Coordinates of C-alpha atoms in Angstrom, one line a residue:
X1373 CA 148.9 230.3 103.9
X1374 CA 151.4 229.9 106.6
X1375 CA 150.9 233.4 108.1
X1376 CA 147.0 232.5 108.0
X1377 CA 147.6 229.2 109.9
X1378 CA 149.9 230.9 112.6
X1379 CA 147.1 233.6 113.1
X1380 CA 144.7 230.8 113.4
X1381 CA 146.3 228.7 116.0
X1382 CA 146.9 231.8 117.8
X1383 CA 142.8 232.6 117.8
X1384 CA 142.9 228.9 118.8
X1385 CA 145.1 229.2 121.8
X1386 CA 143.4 232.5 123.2
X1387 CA 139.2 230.8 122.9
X1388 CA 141.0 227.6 124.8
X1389 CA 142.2 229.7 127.4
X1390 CA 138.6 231.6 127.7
X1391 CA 135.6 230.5 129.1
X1392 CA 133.6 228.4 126.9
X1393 CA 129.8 228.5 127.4
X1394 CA 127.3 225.9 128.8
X1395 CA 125.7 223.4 126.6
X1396 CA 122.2 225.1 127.9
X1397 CA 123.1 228.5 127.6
X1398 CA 120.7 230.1 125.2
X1399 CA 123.8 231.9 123.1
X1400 CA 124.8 227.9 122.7
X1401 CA 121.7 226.7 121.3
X1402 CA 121.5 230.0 118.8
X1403 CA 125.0 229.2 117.7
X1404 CA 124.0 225.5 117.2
X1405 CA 120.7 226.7 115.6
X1406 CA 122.6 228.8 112.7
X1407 CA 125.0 226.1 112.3
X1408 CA 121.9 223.5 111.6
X1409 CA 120.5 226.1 109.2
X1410 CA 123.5 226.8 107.1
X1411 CA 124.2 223.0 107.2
X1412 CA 121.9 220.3 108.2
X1413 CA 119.5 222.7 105.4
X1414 CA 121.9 225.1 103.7
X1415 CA 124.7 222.4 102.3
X1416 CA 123.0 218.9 103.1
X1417 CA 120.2 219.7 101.1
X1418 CA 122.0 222.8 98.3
X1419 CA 119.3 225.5 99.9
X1420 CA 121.1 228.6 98.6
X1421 CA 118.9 230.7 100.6
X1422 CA 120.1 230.0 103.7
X1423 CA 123.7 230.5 102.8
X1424 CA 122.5 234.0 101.4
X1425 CA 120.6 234.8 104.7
X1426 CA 123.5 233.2 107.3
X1427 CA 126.9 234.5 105.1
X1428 CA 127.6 237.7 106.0
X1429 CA 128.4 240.4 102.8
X1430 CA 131.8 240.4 104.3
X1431 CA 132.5 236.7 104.4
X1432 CA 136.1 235.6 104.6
X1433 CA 136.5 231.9 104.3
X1434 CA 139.6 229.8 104.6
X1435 CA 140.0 226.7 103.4
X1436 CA 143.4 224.4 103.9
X1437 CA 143.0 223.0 100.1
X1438 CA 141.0 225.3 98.0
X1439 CA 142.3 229.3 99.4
X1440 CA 140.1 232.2 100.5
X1441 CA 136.8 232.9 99.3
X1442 CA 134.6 235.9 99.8
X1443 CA 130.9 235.2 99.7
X1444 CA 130.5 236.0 95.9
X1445 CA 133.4 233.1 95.2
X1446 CA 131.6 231.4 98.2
X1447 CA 128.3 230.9 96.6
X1448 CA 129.7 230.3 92.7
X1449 CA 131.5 227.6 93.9
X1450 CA 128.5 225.9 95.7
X1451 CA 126.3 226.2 93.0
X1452 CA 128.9 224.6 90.5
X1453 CA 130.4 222.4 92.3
X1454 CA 128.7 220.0 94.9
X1455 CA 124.9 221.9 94.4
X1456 CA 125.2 221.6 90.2
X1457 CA 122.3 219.5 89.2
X1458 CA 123.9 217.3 86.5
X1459 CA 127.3 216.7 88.5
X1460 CA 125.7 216.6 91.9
X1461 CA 128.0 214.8 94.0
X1462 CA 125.4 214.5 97.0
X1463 CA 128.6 214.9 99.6
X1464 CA 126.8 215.9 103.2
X1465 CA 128.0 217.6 106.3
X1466 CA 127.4 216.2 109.7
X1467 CA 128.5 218.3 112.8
X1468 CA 130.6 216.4 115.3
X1469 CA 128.6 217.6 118.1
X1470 CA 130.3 216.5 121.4
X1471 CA 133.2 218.0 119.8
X1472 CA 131.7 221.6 119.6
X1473 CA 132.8 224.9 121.6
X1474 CA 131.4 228.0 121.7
X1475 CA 132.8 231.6 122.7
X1476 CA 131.4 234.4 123.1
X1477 CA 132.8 237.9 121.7
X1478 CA 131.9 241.2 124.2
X1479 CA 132.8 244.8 123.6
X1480 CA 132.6 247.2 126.8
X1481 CA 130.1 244.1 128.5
X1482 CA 127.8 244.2 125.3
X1483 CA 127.7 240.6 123.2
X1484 CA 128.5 241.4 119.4
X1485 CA 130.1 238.0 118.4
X1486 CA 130.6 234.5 119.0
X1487 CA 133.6 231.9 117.9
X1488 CA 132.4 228.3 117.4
X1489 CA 135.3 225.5 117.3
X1490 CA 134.5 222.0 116.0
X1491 CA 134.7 218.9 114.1
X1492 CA 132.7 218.5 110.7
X1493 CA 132.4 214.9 108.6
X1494 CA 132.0 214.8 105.0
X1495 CA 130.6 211.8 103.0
X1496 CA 127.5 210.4 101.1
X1497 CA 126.1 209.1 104.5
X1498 CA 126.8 209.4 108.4
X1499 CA 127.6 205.9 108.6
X1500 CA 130.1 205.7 105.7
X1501 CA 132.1 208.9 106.4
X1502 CA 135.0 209.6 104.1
X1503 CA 136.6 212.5 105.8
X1504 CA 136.9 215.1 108.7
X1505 CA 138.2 218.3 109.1
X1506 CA 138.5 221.1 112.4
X1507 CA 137.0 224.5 111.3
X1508 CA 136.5 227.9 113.4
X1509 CA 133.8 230.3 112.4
X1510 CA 133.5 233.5 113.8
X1511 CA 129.5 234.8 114.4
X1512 CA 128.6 238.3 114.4
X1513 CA 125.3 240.1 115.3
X1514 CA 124.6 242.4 112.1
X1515 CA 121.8 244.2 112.6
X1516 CA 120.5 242.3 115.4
X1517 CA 121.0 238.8 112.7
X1518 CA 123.7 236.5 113.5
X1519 CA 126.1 236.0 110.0
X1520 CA 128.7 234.1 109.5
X1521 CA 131.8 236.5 109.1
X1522 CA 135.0 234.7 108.9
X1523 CA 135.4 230.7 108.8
X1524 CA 138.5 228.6 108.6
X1525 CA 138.6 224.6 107.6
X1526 CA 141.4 222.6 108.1
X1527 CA 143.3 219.4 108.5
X1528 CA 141.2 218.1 106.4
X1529 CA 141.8 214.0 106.6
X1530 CA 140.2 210.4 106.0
X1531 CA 137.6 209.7 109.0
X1532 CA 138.3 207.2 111.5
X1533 CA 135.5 207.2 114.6
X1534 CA 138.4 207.1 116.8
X1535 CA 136.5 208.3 120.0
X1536 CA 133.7 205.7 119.5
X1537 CA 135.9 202.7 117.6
X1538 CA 138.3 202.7 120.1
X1539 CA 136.4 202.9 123.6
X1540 CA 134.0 199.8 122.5
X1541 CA 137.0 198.1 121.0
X1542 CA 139.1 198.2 123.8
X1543 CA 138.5 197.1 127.2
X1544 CA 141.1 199.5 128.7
X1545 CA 139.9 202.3 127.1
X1546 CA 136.0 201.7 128.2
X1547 CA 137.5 201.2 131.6
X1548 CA 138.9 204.7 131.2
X1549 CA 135.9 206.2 129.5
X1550 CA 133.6 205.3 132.8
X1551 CA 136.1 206.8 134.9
X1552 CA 136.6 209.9 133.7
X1553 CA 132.3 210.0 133.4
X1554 CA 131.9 208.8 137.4
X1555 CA 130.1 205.9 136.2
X1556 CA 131.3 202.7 138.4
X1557 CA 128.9 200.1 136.1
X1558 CA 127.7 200.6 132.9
X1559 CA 125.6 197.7 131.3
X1560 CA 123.9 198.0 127.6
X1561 CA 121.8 195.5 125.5
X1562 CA 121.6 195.1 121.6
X1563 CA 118.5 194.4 120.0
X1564 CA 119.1 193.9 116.2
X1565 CA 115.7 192.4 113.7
X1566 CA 114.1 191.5 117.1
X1567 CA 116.1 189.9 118.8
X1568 CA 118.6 190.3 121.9
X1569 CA 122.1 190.2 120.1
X1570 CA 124.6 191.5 122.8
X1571 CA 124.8 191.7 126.6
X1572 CA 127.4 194.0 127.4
X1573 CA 128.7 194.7 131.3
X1574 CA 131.5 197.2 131.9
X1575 CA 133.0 198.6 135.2
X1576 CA 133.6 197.2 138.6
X1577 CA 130.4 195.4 140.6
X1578 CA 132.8 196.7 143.7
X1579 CA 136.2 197.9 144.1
X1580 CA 138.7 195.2 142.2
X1581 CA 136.0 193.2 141.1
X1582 CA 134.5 193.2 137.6
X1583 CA 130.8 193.8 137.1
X1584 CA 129.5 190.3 136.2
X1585 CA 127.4 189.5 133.1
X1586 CA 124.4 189.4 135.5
X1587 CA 124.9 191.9 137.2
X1588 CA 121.4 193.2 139.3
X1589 CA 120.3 196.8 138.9
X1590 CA 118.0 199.0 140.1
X1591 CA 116.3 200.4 137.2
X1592 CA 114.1 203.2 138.9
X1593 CA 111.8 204.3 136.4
X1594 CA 112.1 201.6 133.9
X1595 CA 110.1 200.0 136.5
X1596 CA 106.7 201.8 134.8
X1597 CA 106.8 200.3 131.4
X1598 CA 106.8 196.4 133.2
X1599 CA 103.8 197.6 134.9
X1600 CA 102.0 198.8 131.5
X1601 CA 102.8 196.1 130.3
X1602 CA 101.3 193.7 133.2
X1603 CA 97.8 196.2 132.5
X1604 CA 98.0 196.3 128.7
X1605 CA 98.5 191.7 128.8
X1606 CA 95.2 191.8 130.9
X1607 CA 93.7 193.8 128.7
X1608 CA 94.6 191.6 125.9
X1609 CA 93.1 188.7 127.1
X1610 CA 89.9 190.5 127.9
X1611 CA 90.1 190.7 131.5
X1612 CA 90.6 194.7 132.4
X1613 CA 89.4 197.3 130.5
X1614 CA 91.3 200.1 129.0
X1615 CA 88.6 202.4 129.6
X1616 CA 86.9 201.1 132.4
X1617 CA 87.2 203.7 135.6
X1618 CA 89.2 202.4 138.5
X1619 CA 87.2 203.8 141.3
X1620 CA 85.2 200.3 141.0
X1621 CA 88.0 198.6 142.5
X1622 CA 90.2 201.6 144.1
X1623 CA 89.6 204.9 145.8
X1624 CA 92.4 206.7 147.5
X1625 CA 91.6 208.0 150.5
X1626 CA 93.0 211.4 150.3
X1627 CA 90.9 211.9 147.3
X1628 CA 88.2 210.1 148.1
X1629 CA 85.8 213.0 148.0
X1630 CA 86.8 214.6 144.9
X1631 CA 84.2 213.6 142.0
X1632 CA 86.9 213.5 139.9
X1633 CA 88.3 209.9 140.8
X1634 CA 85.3 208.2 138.4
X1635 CA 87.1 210.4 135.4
X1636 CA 90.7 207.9 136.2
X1637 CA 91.1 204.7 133.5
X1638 CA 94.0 203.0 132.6
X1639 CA 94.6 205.0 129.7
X1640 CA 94.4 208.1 131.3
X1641 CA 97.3 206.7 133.7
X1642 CA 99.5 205.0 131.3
X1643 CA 99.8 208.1 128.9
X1644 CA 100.7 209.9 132.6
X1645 CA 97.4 212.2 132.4
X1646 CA 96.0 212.2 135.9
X1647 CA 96.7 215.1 137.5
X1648 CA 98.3 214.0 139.8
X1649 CA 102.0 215.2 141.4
X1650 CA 104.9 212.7 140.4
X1651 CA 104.7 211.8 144.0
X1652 CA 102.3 212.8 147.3
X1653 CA 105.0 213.7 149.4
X1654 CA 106.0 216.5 146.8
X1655 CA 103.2 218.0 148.3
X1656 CA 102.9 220.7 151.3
X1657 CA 100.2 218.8 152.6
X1658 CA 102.1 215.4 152.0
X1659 CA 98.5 213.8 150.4
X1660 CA 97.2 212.5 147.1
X1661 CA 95.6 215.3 145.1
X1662 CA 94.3 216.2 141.8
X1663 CA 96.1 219.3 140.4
X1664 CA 93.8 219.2 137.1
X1665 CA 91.1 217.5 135.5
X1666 CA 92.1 214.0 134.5
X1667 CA 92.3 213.8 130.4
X1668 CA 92.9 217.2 129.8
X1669 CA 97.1 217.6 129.6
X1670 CA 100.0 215.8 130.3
X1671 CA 102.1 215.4 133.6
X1672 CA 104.4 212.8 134.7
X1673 CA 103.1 210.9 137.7
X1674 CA 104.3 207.9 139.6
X1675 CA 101.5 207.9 141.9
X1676 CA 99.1 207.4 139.1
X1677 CA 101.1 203.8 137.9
X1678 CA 100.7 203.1 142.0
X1679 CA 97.0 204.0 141.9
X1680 CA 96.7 201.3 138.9
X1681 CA 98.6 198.7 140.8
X1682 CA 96.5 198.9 143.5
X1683 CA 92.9 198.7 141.6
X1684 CA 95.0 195.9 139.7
X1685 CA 95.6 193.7 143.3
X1686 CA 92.0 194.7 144.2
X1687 CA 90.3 193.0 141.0
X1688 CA 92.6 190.0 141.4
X1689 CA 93.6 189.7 144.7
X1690 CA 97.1 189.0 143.9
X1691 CA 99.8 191.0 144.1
X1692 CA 101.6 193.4 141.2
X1693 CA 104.6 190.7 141.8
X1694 CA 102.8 187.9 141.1
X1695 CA 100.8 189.3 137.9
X1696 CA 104.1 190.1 136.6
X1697 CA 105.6 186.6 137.3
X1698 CA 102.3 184.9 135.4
X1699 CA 102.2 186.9 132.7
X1700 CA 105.9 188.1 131.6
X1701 CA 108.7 187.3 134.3
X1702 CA 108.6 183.4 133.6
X1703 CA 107.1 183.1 130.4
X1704 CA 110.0 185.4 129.4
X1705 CA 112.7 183.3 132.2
X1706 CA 113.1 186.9 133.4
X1707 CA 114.7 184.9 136.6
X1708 CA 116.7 188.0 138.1
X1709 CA 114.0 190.4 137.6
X1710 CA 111.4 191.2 141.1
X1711 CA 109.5 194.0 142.7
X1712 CA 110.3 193.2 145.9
X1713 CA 113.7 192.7 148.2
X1714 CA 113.8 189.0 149.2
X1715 CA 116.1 186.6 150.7
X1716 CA 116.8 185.3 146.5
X1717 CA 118.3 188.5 145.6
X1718 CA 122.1 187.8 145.0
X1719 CA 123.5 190.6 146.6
X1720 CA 126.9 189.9 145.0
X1721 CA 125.6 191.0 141.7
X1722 CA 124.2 193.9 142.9
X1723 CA 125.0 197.4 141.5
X1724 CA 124.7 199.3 144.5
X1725 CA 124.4 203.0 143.5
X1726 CA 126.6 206.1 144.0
X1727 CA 126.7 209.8 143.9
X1728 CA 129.2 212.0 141.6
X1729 CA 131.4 212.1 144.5
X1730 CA 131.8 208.3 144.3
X1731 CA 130.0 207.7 148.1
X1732 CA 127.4 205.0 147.8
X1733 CA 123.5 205.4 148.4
X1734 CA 121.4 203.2 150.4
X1735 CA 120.2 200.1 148.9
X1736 CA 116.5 200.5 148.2
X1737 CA 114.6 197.2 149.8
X1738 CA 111.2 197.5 148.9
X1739 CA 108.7 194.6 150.7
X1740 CA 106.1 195.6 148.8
X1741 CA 105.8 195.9 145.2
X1742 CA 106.1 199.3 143.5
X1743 CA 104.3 200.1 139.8
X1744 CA 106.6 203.1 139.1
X1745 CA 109.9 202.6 140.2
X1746 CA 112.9 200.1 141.9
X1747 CA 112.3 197.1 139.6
X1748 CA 115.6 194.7 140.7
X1749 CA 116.6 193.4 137.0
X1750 CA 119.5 192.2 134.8
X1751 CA 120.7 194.0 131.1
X1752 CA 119.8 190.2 129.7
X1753 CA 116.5 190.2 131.6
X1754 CA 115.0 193.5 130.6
X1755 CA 115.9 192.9 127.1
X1756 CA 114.6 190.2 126.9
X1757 CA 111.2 192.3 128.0
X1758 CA 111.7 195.1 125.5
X1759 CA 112.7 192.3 122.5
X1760 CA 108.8 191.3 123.6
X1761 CA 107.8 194.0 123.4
X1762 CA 108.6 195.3 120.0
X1763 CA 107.0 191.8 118.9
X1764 CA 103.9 192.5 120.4
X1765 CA 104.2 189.1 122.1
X1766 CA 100.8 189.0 124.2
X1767 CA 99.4 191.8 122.6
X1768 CA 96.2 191.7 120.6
X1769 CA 96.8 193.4 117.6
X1770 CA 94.2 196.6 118.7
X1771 CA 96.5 196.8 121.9
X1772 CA 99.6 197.3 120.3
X1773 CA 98.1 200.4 118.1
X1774 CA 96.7 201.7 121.1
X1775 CA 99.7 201.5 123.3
X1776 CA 101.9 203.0 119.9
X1777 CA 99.6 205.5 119.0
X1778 CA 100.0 209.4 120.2
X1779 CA 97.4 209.4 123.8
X1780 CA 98.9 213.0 124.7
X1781 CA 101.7 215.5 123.7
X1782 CA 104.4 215.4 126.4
X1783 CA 108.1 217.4 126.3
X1784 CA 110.4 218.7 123.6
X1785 CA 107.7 217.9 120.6
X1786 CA 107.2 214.1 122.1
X1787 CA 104.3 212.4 123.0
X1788 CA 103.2 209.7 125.4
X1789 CA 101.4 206.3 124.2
X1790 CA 100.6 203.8 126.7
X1791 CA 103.6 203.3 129.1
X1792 CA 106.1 204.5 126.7
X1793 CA 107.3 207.9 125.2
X1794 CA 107.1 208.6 121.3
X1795 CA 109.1 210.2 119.3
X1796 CA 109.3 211.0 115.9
X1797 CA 112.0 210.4 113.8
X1798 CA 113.0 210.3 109.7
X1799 CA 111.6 207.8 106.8
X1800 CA 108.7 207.6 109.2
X1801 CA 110.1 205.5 112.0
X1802 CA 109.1 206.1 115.2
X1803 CA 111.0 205.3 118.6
X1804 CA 109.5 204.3 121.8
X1805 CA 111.3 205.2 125.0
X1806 CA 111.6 205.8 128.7
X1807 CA 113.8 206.9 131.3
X1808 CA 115.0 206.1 134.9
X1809 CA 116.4 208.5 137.6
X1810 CA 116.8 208.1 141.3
X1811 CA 119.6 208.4 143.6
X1812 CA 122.6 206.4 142.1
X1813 CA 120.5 205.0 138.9
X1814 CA 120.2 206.3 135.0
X1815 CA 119.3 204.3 132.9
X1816 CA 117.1 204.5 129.5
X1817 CA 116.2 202.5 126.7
X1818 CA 114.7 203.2 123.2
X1819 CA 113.2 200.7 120.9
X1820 CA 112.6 200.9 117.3
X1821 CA 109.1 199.0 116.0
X1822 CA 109.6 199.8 112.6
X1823 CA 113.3 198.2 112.2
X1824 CA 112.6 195.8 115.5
X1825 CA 115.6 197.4 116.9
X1826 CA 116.9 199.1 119.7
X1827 CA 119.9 200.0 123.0
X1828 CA 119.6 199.4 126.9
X1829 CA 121.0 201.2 129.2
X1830 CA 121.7 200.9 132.6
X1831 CA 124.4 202.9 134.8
X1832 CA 124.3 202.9 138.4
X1833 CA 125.7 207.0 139.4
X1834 CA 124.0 209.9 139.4
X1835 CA 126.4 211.0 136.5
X1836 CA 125.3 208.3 134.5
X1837 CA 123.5 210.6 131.8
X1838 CA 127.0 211.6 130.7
X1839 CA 127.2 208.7 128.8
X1840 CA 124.2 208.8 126.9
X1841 CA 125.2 210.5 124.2
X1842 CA 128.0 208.5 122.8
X1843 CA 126.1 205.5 123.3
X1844 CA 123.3 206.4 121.5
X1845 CA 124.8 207.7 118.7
X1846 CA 127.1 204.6 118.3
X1847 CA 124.5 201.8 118.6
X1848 CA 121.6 203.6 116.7
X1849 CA 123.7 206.0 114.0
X1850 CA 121.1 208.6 112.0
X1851 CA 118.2 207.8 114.8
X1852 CA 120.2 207.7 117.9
X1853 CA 121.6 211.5 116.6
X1854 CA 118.4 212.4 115.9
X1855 CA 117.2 211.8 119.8
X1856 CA 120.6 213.2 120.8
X1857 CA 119.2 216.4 119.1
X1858 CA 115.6 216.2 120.5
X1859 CA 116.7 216.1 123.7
X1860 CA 119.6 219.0 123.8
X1861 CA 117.4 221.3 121.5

């Protein structure tokens, strides 16, 4: 065993030294598709098949505590062991994901292999992990099939979430964590059964100073749901219609030709089918214009939410600020949260945003409201939004379906409801979500109707996305993975 450790660490120390490939590559995904097949199906659920169709006929595989096995000894041992219907133990494997590398294995510039390092957990549940162990498997392309040809597992121990436990344990370590991501301000909200548990600010509101409880964000896209919201209240209380087309209050000018404007409703723009660009000045021509028929697919549009927010001020001659401030901001005490730069904003709250270089943008002061994007608001505030949200607090009942129900398919197998992304996760729970990007803002948030609970978060760097992943798995477990997965599939 010692002369198979010392070869090991030496495979160990030359893949380190190589260049491992990008999480996007397509070889990565493959790898991580074969691994999900042989485990996530194969083990976690005792489908021999797949281990018969993944293990190559010349499997070695090394184990720190039981010795070698070749696929034969392999497969007994599965199906008496952990697989045997009347001493099922019901021990799972979960794939430490961020701690995955992959390698891949040329001969005279032609791919025939690949070497996948890692961290896999063993227990009954995700959450409840009793132990971790490093492994290497070697991949090779058999007849154009990817098996599994040699595999070590090793230092096999007791789990401890050291990377997670001890960044949100330890206020030095978080401090560190940020750094190393680029991420200057990083604020996140707990909702637990429905309620707002924990307001959590990290990171420096400038250089020296702590990042205040309070601190002010710009939220960039997060900005949209608000809006919905605003539409989906006056809807409620039967004074806008869902359904109703929009060109009896607004027409754009730079469409105002097209036949197709008496086709826009408010559900066609809160489930983002328009037609519309994301913005006009995407354009060559730098106008508004319909790029399909309204209803018939989906594509993201902020000019569609600004094309309801101005048949919105049109019906009721007030402004998208002050619907929001009747209906949500101070029934909710949302008290940091505005459209619109004013004299009230606190600027020494404010997280002013940077690029990955660490050089700060220009502070966005909008004087006139905007539906899709640059809402000013605080972690406390905007949960206290969402926590309304997932009680339907100002809904009718009818609303609520309708803005929870499936309106159109989107990206990566989700869908769009009204205002908010769905996805699809296990024991029939369903998340809804949306995200923010613009220059020196990420943020994101993902509630959970079912459960009533759910994780804000706001960052204010470009590289704030880095952070995601931890974060979600950490606060949400089995569904925050499973979103994790959705996303880098």
């Amino acid at each position: 065993m010692n002369k198979l450790l010392t070869t090991l660490f030496a495979l160990l120390i030359f893949f380190s030294a190589c260049a491992q490939l990008d999480k996007n590559s397509d070889l990565y995904k493959t790898i991580l598709t074969k691994d999900s097949l042989l485990f996530d199906v194969g083990f976690n659920h005792c489908d021999i098949k797949q281990f018969e169709n993944l293990l190559s006929e010349n499997l070695k595989f090394y184990h720190d505590k039981d010795g070698i096995s070749d696929k034969t000894k392999f497969l007994t041992d599965l199906k008496n062991g952990i697989c045997n219907e009347e001493t099922h133990r019901k021990v799972q494997r979960f794939l430490v994901k961020e701690s995955t590398e992959i390698f891949p294995l040329y001969k005279n510039g032609v791919l025939y292999g690949a070497v996948q390092n890692g961290e896999h957990t063993f227990s009954e549940k995700r959450e409840s992990q009793a132990g971790i162990a490093k492994f290497t498997n070697v991949w090779q392309l058999e007849n154009g099939e990817w098996k599994l040809t040699t595999s070590f597992s090793f230092d096999h121990q007791a789990y401890e979430n050291k990377t997670v436990k001890s960044i949100f344990d330890n206020e030095t370590e978080i401090q560190k964590w940020l750094k190393e991501n680029k991420v200057p301000t990083l604020g996140i909200g707990i909702i637990e059964n429905g309620k707002l548990q924990q307001v959590k600010v990290f990171g420096e509101i400038s250089k020296g100073i702590s990042a205040p409880y309070n601190t002010i964000f710009n939220v960039a896209s997060l900005t949209k749901p608000v809006t919905a919201i605003v539409a989906l209240q006056l809807v409620s209380l039967g004074k806008w219609e869902l359904d109703e087309p929009l060109y009896k209050y607004w027409i754009d000018p730079d469409i105002a030709n097209d036949p197709r404007t008496k086709k826009l409703t408010t559900r066609i723009i809160l489930s983002h089918q328009t037609g519309f660009p994301n913005w006009r000045w995407m354009n060559e021509t730098k106008k508004l214009n319909f790029q399909f028929d309204p209803g018939t697919k989906y594509q993201y549009s902020g000019e569609g939410m600004e094309y309801l927010r101005k048949a919105l001020e049109k019906k009721f001659n007030k402004s998208l600020q002050q619907l929001a401030n009747e209906l949500i901001f101070q029934p909710l005490n949302m008290n940091d949260t505005k459209y619109v730069w004013d004299k009230n904003v606190d600027t020494t709250r404010l997280a002013i945003g940077y690029d990955k270089d660490g050089i700060p943008y220009e502070t966005v002061k909008n004087e006139i409201p905007n539906a899709a994007d640059d809402l000013l608001t605080t972690v406390e505030d905007y949960g206290k939004f969402l926590v309304s949200v997932i009680n339907g607090d100002g809904l009718s009942k009818k609303v609520f379906e309708e803005m929870t129900i499936k309106q159109v398919a989107s990206t990566k197998g989700k869908y769009f409801g009204l205002g908010f992304e769905i996805y699809d996760l296990d024991n029939e729970e369903t998340a809804l979500s949306h995200g923010g990007a613009d220059n020196g803002v990420q943020t994101l948030f993902v509630i959970l109707p079912k459960t009533k609970n759910g994780l804000l978060i706001f960052t204010n760097s470009d590289t704030g996305v880095s952070v995601y992943e931890t974060l979600l798995k950490h606060y949400l477990g089995d569904n925050g993975q499973k979103i994790v997965d959705i996303e880098t599939k």
